[in-house]
XYZ file of C-alpha atoms in Angstrom:
235
model
C 86.688 47.036 188.726
C 88.428 47.237 192.095
C 91.813 45.572 192.361
C 91.914 42.464 194.523
C 93.062 42.883 198.117
C 96.307 40.989 198.699
C 97.079 38.700 201.647
C 100.390 37.097 202.633
C 99.738 33.751 204.340
C 102.623 31.986 206.127
C 101.822 28.542 207.539
C 103.987 25.410 207.620
C 101.135 22.846 207.815
C 100.483 22.250 204.129
C 96.856 21.054 204.360
C 95.927 24.034 206.543
C 97.769 26.437 204.228
C 95.827 25.117 201.226
C 92.457 25.186 203.052
C 92.912 28.788 204.223
C 94.215 29.901 200.807
C 91.234 28.356 199.030
C 88.712 29.967 201.375
C 90.357 33.390 201.120
C 90.428 33.138 197.309
C 86.708 32.262 197.325
C 86.225 35.555 199.212
C 87.974 37.382 196.371
C 91.423 37.864 197.919
C 94.708 37.356 196.075
C 96.836 35.118 198.328
C 100.630 34.680 198.331
C 101.861 31.789 200.485
C 105.013 30.815 202.360
C 105.737 27.666 204.395
C 108.492 29.206 206.539
C 109.315 32.569 208.069
C 112.328 33.329 205.917
C 110.328 32.908 202.698
C 107.515 35.044 204.174
C 109.955 37.915 204.718
C 111.319 37.594 201.180
C 107.809 37.713 199.688
C 106.801 40.638 201.915
C 109.722 42.696 200.598
C 108.700 42.077 196.992
C 104.977 42.896 197.132
C 102.485 45.168 198.850
C 99.880 43.497 201.078
C 96.615 44.460 202.784
C 97.033 41.795 205.488
C 99.678 39.371 206.753
C 98.591 36.090 208.420
C 101.390 34.329 210.314
C 101.640 30.952 211.972
C 103.766 31.414 215.109
C 105.707 28.133 215.086
C 107.465 28.012 211.706
C 110.846 26.731 210.502
C 113.757 29.103 209.733
C 112.249 32.178 211.411
C 109.236 32.082 213.749
C 106.124 34.217 213.305
C 106.976 36.583 216.164
C 110.319 37.518 214.542
C 108.641 37.867 211.121
C 106.105 40.284 212.653
C 108.823 42.327 214.392
C 110.829 42.553 211.172
C 107.774 43.624 209.166
C 106.970 46.259 211.784
C 110.416 47.843 211.354
C 109.582 48.486 207.700
C 105.822 48.914 207.853
C 103.724 49.992 210.835
C 100.415 49.958 208.959
C 99.787 46.555 207.400
C 97.486 44.517 209.689
C 99.051 41.320 211.095
C 97.150 38.296 212.407
C 98.745 35.387 214.249
C 97.503 31.808 213.950
C 98.798 29.647 216.763
C 98.289 26.495 218.768
C 99.500 28.416 221.833
C 96.558 29.852 223.700
C 97.903 31.172 226.993
C 97.389 34.828 227.856
C 101.185 35.289 227.966
C 101.452 34.116 224.364
C 98.648 36.428 223.264
C 100.199 39.411 225.037
C 103.591 38.543 223.578
C 102.080 38.390 220.076
C 100.297 41.721 220.461
C 103.503 43.323 221.760
C 105.275 42.191 218.587
C 102.834 44.311 216.592
C 99.963 41.913 215.836
C 96.434 43.255 215.397
C 94.657 39.953 216.012
C 95.321 36.471 217.339
C 93.425 33.302 216.425
C 94.002 30.039 218.266
C 94.078 26.673 216.480
C 91.890 24.798 215.849
C 89.661 27.589 214.548
C 86.483 27.923 212.542
C 87.186 29.029 208.936
C 84.105 31.251 208.988
C 85.463 33.097 212.022
C 88.844 33.469 210.307
C 87.161 35.019 207.221
C 85.161 37.475 209.388
C 88.306 38.578 211.210
C 90.243 38.862 207.946
C 87.517 41.064 206.416
C 87.516 43.332 209.496
C 91.312 43.672 209.544
C 91.506 44.471 205.825
C 88.775 47.148 206.206
C 90.512 48.631 209.239
C 93.832 48.620 207.371
C 92.319 50.522 204.444
C 91.013 53.203 206.841
C 94.391 53.387 208.550
C 96.355 53.952 205.347
C 95.823 57.686 205.706
C 97.246 57.773 209.217
C 100.721 59.196 209.705
C 103.339 56.495 209.940
C 105.850 56.413 212.794
C 108.548 57.905 210.579
C 110.532 60.285 212.778
C 111.805 60.348 216.347
C 113.584 63.008 218.386
C 116.486 62.183 220.718
C 117.662 65.280 222.580
C 117.913 68.016 219.950
C 118.396 65.637 217.010
C 115.681 64.094 214.853
C 115.876 60.742 213.050
C 113.885 60.459 209.790
C 113.405 56.737 209.185
C 112.062 56.980 205.623
C 114.904 59.106 204.263
C 117.652 57.506 206.447
C 118.674 60.935 207.752
C 119.608 62.436 211.086
C 118.928 66.171 211.393
C 121.349 67.748 213.875
C 120.755 70.732 216.213
C 122.247 73.146 213.685
C 120.092 71.816 210.835
C 122.937 69.884 209.185
C 122.150 66.352 208.027
C 123.986 63.109 208.779
C 123.195 60.262 206.357
C 122.321 56.970 208.087
C 122.756 53.522 206.564
C 119.718 51.262 206.228
C 121.076 48.935 208.959
C 121.661 51.899 211.308
C 118.109 53.090 210.676
C 116.600 49.622 211.245
C 118.573 49.076 214.449
C 117.598 52.530 215.757
C 113.952 51.829 214.955
C 114.032 48.449 216.712
C 115.646 49.888 219.857
C 113.309 52.913 219.877
C 110.180 50.787 219.384
C 111.346 48.649 222.319
C 112.544 51.644 224.357
C 113.282 51.094 228.041
C 113.448 47.300 227.390
C 116.552 45.160 226.943
C 116.713 43.744 223.398
C 118.767 40.568 223.040
C 121.608 40.243 220.534
C 119.758 37.306 218.976
C 116.652 39.420 218.368
C 118.771 42.148 216.785
C 120.530 39.627 214.512
C 117.254 38.000 213.470
C 115.304 41.230 213.014
C 117.856 43.630 211.528
C 120.169 41.178 209.750
C 117.344 38.785 208.880
C 119.513 35.645 209.075
C 121.207 36.530 205.763
C 124.568 37.268 207.346
C 125.554 36.711 210.924
C 127.631 39.692 212.009
C 129.780 39.267 215.093
C 128.743 40.818 218.395
C 131.502 43.358 217.740
C 129.538 44.590 214.703
C 126.517 45.469 216.863
C 128.836 47.016 219.491
C 130.265 49.242 216.766
C 126.759 50.394 215.788
C 126.043 51.255 219.440
C 129.343 53.183 219.668
C 128.338 55.125 216.544
C 124.913 55.916 218.042
C 126.602 57.207 221.197
C 128.762 59.530 219.085
C 125.637 60.782 217.314
C 123.372 61.269 220.331
C 125.124 61.158 223.701
C 126.289 64.430 225.343
C 129.122 62.302 226.811
C 129.616 59.038 224.841
C 131.656 57.516 227.714
C 128.714 57.962 230.103
C 125.699 57.093 227.931
C 122.202 58.112 228.959
C 120.402 56.725 225.878
C 122.231 53.690 224.456
C 123.275 51.025 226.939
C 125.006 47.653 226.590
C 123.513 45.108 228.984
C 126.237 42.556 229.754
C 125.254 39.017 228.765
C 121.892 40.133 227.371
C 122.043 42.761 224.642
C 121.258 46.445 224.384
C 118.759 48.971 225.616
C 117.624 52.402 224.464
C 116.388 54.545 227.360
C 114.236 57.609 226.839
C 112.055 58.897 229.643
C 110.798 61.890 227.652
C 108.501 59.779 225.444
């Protein structure tokens, strides 16, 4: 007997959460639920899922930030947004955060089930694909899964988990300014609020690792009043 496919459903409207959960369970899925973004992230870290369904407007942490945080750890699991926002800008924003599909409220439950089935199937096919797990900056290569930096001479520098997550966020958003708030929400996940100086220190460390001249950075930039930007025109 095949094991049940698992879905994480995060939705803060209780009646909608229950209706979707019931319908997905009738389709044979095992459903874990959360009524806010912070709880969704906690559950995601504890279990393996075949699909994540996220309401955009949720308390604690919104769906967009949940999706970005999940994408730092897992580039494969399909993500679907449920939202009352239906402008093209919102859809584009959601897809940029790593979503695979976007369903606008109010929606037809039958359509939701069809889309869920398609995403789960697509996710199963994609499990064999190579994950985005390494990235080269100059002559050095970051290995995200092993938290290692391989230097030009083959020696290895160990990276902390926070360093690896921050590098991955900046690299995934390369050539874009990433706000301090996004970094705090995505990398520190609201658990602890480090000071701006903490992030500055990470950036200084990255410059030591990667910049030919750390005082004149070409890769890691501080954008005054906004945040930080990783620039790489080779990729």
